PDB file of C-alpha atoms in Angstrom:
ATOM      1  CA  UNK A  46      22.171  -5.162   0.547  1.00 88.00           C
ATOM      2  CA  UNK A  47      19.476  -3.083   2.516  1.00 96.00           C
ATOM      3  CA  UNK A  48      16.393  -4.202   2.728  1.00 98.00           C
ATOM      4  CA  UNK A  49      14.512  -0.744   1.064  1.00 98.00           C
ATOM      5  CA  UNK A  50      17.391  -1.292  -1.981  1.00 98.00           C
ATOM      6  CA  UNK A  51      16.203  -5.728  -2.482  1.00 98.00           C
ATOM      7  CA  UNK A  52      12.714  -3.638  -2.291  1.00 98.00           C
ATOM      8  CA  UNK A  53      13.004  -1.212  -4.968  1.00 97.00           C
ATOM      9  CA  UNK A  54      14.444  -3.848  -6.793  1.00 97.00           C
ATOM     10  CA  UNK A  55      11.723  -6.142  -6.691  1.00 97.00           C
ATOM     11  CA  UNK A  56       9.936  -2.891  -8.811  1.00 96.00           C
ATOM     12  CA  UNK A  57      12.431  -3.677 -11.964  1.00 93.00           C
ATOM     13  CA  UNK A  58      10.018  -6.310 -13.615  1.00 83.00           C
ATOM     14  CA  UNK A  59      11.369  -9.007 -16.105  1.00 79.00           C
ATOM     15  CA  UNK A  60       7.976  -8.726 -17.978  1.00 82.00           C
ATOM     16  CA  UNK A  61       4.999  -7.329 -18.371  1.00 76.00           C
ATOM     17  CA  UNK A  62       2.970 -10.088 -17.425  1.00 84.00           C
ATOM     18  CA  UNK A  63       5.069 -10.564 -14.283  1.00 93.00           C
ATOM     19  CA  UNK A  64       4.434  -7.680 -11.661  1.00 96.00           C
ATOM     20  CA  UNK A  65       5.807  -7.794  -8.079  1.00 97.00           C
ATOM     21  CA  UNK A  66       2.706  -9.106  -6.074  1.00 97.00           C
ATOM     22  CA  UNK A  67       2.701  -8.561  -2.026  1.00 98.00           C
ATOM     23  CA  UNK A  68       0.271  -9.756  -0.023  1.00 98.00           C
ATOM     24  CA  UNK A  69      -0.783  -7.823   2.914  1.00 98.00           C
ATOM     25  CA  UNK A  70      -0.631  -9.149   6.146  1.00 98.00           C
ATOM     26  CA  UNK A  71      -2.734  -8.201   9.340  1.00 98.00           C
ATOM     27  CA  UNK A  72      -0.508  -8.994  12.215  1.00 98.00           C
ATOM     28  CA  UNK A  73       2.768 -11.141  12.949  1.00 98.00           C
ATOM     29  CA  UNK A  74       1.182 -14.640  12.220  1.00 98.00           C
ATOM     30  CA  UNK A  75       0.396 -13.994   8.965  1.00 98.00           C
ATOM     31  CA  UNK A  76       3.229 -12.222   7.994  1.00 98.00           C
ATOM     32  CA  UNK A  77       5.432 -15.468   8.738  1.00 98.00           C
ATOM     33  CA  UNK A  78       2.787 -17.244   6.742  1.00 98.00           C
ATOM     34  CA  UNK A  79       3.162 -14.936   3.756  1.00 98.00           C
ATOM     35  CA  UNK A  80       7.092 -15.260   3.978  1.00 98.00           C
ATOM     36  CA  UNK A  81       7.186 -19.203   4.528  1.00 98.00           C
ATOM     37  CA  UNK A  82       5.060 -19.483   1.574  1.00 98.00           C
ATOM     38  CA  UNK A  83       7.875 -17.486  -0.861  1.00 97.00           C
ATOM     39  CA  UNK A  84       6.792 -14.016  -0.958  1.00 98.00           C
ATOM     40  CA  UNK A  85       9.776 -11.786  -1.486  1.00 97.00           C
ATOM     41  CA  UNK A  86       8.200  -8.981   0.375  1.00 98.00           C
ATOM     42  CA  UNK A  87       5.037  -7.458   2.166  1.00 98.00           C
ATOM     43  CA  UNK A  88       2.988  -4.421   1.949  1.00 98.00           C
ATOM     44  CA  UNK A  89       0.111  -3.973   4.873  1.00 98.00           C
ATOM     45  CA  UNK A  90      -2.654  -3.229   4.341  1.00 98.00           C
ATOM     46  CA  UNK A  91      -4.576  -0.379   7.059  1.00 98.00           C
ATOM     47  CA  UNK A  92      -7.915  -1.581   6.712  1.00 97.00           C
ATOM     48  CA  UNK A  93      -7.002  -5.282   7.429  1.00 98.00           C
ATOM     49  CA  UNK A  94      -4.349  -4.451  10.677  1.00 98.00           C
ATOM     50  CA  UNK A  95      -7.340  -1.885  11.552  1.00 98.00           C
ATOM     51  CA  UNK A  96      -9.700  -5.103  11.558  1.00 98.00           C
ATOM     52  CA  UNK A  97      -6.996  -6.971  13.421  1.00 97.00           C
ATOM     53  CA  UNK A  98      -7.045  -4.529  16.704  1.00 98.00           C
ATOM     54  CA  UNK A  99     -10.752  -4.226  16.712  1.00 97.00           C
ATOM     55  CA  UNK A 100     -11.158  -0.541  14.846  1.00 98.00           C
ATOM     56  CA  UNK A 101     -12.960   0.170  11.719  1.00 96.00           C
ATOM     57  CA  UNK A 102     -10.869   1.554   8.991  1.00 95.00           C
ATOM     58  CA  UNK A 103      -9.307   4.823   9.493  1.00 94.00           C
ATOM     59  CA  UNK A 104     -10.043   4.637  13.227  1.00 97.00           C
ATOM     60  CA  UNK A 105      -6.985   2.597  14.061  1.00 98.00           C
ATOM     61  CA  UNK A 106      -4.567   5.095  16.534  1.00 98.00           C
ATOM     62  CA  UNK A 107      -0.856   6.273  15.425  1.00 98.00           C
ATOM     63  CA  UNK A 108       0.590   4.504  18.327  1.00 98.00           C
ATOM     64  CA  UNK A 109      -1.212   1.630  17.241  1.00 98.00           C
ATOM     65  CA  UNK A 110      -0.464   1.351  13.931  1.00 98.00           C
ATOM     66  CA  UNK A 111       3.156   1.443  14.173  1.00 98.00           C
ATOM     67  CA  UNK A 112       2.950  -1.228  16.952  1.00 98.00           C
ATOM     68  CA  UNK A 113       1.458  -3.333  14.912  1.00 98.00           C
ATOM     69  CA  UNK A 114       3.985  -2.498  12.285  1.00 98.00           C
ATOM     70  CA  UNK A 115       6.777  -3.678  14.315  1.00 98.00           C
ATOM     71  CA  UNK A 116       5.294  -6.452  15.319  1.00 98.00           C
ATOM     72  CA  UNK A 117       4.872  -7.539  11.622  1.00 98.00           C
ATOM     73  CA  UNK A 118       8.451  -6.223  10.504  1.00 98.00           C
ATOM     74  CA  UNK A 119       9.697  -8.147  13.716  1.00 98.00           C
ATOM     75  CA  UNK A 120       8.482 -11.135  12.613  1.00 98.00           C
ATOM     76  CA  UNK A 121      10.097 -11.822   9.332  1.00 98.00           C
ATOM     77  CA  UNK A 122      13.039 -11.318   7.188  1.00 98.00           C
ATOM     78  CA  UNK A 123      11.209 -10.070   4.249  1.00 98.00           C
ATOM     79  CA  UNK A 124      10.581  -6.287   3.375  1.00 98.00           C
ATOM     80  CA  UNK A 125       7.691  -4.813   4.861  1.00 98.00           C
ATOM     81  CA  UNK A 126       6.024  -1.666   3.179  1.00 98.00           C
ATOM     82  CA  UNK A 127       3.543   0.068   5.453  1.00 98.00           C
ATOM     83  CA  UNK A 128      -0.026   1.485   4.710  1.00 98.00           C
ATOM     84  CA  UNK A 129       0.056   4.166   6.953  1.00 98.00           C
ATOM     85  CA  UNK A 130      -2.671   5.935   5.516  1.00 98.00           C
ATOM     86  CA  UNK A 131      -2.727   9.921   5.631  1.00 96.00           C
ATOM     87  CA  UNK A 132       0.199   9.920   7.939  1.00 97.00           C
ATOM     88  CA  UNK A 133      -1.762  10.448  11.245  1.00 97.00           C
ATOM     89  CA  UNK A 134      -1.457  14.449  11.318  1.00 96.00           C
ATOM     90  CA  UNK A 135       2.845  13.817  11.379  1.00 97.00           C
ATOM     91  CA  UNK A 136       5.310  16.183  10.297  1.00 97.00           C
ATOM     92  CA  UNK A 137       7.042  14.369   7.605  1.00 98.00           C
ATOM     93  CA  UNK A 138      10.280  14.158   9.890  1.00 98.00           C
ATOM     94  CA  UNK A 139       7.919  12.314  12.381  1.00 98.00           C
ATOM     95  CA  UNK A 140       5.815  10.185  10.493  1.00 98.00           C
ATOM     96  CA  UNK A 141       9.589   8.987   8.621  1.00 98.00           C
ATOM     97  CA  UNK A 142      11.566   8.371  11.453  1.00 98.00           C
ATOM     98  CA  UNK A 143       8.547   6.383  13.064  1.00 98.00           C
ATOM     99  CA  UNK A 144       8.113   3.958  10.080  1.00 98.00           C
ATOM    100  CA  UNK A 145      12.033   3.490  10.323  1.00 98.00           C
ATOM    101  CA  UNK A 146      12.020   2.799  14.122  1.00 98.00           C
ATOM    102  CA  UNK A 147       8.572   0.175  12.893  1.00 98.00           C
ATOM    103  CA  UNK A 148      11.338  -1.489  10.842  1.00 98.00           C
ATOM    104  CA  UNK A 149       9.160  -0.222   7.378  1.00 98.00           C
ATOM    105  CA  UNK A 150      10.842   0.096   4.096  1.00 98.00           C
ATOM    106  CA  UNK A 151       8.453   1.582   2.239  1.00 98.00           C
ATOM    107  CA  UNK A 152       5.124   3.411   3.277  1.00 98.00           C
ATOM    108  CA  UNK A 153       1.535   3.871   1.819  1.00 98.00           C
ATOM    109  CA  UNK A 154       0.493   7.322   1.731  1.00 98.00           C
ATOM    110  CA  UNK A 155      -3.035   8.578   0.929  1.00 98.00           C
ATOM    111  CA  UNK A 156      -4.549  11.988  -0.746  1.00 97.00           C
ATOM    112  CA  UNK A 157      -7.612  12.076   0.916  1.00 96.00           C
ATOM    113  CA  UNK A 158      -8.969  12.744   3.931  1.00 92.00           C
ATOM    114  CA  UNK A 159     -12.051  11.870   5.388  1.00 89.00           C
ATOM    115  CA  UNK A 160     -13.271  10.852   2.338  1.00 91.00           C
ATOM    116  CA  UNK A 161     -12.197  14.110   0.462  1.00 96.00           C
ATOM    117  CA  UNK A 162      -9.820  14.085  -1.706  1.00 98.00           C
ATOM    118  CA  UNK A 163      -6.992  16.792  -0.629  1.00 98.00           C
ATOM    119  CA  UNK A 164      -5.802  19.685  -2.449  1.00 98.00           C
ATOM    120  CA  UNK A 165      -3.415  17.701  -5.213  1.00 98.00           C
ATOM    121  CA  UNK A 166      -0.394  20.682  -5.077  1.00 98.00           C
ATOM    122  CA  UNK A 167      -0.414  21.059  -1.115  1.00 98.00           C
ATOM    123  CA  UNK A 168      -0.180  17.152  -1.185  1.00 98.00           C
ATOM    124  CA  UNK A 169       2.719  16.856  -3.194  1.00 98.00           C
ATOM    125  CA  UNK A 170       4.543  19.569  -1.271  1.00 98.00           C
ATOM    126  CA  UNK A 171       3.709  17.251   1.628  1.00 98.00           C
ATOM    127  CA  UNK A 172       5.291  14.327  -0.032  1.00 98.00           C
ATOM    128  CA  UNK A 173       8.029  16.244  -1.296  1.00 98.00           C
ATOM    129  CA  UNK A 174       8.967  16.947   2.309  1.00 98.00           C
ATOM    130  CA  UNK A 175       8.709  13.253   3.372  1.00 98.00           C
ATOM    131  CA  UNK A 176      11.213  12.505   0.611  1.00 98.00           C
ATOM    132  CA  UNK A 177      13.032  15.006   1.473  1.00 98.00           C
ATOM    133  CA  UNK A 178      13.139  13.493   5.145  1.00 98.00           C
ATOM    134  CA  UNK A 179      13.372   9.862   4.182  1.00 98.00           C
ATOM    135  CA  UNK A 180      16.373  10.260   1.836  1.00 98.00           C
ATOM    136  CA  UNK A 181      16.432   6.920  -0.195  1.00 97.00           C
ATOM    137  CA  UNK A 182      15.608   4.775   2.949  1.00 98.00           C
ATOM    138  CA  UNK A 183      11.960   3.966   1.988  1.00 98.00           C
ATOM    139  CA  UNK A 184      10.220   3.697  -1.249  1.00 98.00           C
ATOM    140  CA  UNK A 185       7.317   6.198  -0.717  1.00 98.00           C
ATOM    141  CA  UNK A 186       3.747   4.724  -2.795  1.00 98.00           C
ATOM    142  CA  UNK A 187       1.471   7.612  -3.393  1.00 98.00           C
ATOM    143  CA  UNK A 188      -2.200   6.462  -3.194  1.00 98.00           C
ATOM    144  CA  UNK A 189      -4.529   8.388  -5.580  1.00 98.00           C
ATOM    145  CA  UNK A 190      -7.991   8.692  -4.475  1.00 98.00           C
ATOM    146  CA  UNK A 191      -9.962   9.652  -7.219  1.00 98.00           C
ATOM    147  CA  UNK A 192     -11.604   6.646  -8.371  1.00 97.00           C
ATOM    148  CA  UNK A 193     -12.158   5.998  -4.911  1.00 95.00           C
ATOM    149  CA  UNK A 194     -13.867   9.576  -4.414  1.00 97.00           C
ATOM    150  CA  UNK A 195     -16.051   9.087  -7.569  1.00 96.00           C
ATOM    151  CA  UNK A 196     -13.693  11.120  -9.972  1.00 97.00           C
ATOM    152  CA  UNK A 197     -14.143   8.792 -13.262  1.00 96.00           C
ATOM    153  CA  UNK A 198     -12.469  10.710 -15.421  1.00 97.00           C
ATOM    154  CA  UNK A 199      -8.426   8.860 -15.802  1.00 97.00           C
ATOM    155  CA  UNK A 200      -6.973  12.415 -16.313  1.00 98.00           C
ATOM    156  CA  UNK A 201      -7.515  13.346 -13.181  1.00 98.00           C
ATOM    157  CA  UNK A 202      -5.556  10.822 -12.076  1.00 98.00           C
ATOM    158  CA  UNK A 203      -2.746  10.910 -14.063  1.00 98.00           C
ATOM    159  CA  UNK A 204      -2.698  14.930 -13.169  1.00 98.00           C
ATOM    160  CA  UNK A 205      -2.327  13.977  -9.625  1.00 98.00           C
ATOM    161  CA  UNK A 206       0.249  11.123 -10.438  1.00 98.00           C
ATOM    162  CA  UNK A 207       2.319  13.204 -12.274  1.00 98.00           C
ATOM    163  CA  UNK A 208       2.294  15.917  -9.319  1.00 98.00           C
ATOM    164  CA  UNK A 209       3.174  13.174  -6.809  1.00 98.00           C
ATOM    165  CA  UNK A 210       6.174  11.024  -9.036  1.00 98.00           C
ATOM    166  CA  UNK A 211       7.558  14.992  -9.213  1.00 98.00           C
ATOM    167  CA  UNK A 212       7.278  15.312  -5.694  1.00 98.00           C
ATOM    168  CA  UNK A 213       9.672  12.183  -5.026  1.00 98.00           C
ATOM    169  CA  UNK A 214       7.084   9.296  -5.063  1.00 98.00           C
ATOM    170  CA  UNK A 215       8.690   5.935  -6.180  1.00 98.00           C
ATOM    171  CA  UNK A 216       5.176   5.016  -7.266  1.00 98.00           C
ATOM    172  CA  UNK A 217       1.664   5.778  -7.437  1.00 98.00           C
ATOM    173  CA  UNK A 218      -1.538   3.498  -6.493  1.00 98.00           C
ATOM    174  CA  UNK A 219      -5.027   5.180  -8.300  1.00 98.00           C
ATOM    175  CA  UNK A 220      -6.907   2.905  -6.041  1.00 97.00           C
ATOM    176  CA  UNK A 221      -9.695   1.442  -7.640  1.00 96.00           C
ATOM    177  CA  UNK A 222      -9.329   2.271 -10.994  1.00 97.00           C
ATOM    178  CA  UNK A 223     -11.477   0.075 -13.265  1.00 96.00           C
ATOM    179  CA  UNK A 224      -9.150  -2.654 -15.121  1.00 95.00           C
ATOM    180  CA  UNK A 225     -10.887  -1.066 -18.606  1.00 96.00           C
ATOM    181  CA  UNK A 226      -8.330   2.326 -17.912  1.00 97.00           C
ATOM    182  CA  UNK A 227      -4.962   0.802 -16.900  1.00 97.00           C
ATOM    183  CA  UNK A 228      -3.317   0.473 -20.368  1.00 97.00           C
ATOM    184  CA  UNK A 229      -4.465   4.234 -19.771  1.00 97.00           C
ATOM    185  CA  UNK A 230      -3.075   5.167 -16.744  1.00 97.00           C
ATOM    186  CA  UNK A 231       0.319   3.011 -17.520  1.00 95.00           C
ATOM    187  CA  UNK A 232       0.866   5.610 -20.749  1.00 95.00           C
ATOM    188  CA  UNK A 233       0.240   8.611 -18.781  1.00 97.00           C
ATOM    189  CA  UNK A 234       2.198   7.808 -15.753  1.00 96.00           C
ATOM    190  CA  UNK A 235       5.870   8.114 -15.149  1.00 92.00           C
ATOM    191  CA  UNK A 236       7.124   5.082 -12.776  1.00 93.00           C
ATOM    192  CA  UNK A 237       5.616   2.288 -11.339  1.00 96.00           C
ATOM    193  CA  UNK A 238       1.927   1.705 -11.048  1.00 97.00           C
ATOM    194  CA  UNK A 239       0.117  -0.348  -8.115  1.00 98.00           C
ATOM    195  CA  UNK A 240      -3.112  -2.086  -8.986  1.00 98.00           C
ATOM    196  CA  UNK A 241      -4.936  -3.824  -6.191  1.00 96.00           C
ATOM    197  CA  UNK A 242      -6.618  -7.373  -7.155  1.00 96.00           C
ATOM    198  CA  UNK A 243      -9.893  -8.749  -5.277  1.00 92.00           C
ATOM    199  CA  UNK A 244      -9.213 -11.870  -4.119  1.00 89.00           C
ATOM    200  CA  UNK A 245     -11.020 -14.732  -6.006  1.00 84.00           C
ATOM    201  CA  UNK A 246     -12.565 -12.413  -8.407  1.00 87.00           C
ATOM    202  CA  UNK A 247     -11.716 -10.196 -11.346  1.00 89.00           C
ATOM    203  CA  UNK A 248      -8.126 -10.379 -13.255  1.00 95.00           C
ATOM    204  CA  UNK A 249      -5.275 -12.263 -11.663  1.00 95.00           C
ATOM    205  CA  UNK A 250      -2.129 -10.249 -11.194  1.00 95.00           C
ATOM    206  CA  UNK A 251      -0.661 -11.694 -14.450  1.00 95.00           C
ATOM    207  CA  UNK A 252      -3.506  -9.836 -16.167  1.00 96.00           C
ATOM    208  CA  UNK A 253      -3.221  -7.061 -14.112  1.00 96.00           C
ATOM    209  CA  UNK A 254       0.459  -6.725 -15.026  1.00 96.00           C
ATOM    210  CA  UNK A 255      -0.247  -7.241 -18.471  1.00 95.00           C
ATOM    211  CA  UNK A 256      -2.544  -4.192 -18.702  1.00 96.00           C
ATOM    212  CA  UNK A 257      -0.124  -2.274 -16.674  1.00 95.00           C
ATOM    213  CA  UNK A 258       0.479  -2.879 -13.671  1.00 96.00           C
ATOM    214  CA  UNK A 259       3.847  -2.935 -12.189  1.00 96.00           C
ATOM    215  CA  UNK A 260       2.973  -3.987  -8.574  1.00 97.00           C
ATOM    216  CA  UNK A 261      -0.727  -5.673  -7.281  1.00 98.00           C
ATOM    217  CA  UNK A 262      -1.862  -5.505  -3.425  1.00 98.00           C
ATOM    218  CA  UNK A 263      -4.616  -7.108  -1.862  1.00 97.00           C
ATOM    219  CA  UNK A 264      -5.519  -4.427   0.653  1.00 96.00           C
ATOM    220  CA  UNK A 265      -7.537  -6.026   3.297  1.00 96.00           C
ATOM    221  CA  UNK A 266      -8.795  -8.945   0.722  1.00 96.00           C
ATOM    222  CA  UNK A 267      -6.330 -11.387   2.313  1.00 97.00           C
ATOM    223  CA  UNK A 268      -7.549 -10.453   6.302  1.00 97.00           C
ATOM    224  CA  UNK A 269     -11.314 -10.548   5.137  1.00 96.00           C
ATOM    225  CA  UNK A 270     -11.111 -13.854   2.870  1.00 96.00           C
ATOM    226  CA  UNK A 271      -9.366 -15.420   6.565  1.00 96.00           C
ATOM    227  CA  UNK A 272     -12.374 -13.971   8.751  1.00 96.00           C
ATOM    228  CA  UNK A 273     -14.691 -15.154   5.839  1.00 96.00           C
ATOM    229  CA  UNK A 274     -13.172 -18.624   6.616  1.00 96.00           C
ATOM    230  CA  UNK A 275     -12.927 -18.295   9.917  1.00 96.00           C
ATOM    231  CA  UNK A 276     -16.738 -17.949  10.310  1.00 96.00           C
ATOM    232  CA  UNK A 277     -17.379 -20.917   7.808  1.00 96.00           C
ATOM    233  CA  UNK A 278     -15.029 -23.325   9.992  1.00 96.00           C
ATOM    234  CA  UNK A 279     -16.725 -21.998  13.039  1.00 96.00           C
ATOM    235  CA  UNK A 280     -20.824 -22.951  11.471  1.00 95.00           C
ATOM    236  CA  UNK A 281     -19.045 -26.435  10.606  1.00 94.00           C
ATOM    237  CA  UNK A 282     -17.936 -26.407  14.681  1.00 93.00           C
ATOM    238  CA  UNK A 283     -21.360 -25.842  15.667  1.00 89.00           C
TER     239      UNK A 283
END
């Protein structure tokens, strides 16, 4: 079986309570400690590889990104979805066969830019085209940006999930939505649902999942929670 097919497959939850959870790794070391540990697949995260390379988030360069991609695809067995934020300015025949070449299955795709949220119906005709262009070899995750943009108001995301799951998205990520709104969100939107968890704090992904959730990430909460350790070891050094 291809990898993107185990992938999508890893979407068809037993239970409620049970959603698929995929930590993000940074770079190739952590990836093979993410996989040794049991983790049936992967899903970076942009801010933490960003972090990884020395750039802030969203300053990280195409050519870097997908190295660092194929680096972490390279270096296990597991799927890897990649964050690839707002595609880099790619045509969607680009931007696909690059993540294939990176060894991706699925891809992260944002609907903002520069911290403003884009123009919902141009986006999805944009993601439509990707589809279009990836065929069913990756499992395309449509980030909504409203919560993150300060758009409160759940509606507004489900409008824009709705848009996107039409377009040909195999699910939809309203990042940051408050845990209060995803029983919400879960009755308004067709297909899976990713829910990011902080790490240490707030509902586990068995909570998450149980308010509706079909898939938690970390985003860079893994990568900072290492540095965060990383500078405790080093005080204990000293």
């Amino acid at each position: 079986m291809r990898k993107v097919d185990v992938f999508r497959r890893l979407h068809r939850r037993p239970a409620a309570d049970d959603p698929l959870v995929l930590p993000g790794p940074w770079d190739a070391a952590s990836a093979r400690v993410f996989a040794e540990a049991g983790w049936p697949a992967l899903a970076t995260p942009s801010a933490g590889v960003a972090a990884s390379l020395g750039y802030e988030d969203g300053e990280t360069p195409a050519d870097e990104m997908f190295a660092a991609i194929t680096r972490i695809t390279r270096a296990v067995d597991v799927p890897v979805s990649a964050d690839v934020e707002d595609g880099y300015g790619l045509a969607p025949k680009e931007l696909v066969e690059r993540l294939l070449e990176a060894g991706a299955v699925g891809c992260n795709l944002e609907d903002s830019d520069g911290g403003v949220l884009k123009d919902p119906h141009r986006h999805a005709e944009w993601l439509a085209e990707v589809r279009c262009a990836a065929g069913d070899e990756l499992f395309v995750n449509a980030r909504v940006d409203t919560f993150l943009r300060g758009v409160a108001d759940p509606e507004r995301a489900i409008e824009r999930a709705a848009l996107y799951t039409a377009a040909g998205a195999d699910c939809v990520y309203p990042i940051g939505a408050p845990a209060e709104v995803l029983p919400l969100l879960r009755s308004g939107i067709h297909g899976p649902v990713n829910v990011v968890a902080r790490v240490g704090a707030g509902p586990s992904p068995a909570e998450l999942g149980a308010l509706g959730a079909t898939r938690v990430t970390f985003g860079p909460g893994l990568q900072r929670r290492t540095s965060a350790i990383l500078h405790e070891l080093m005080e204990e050094l000293r």
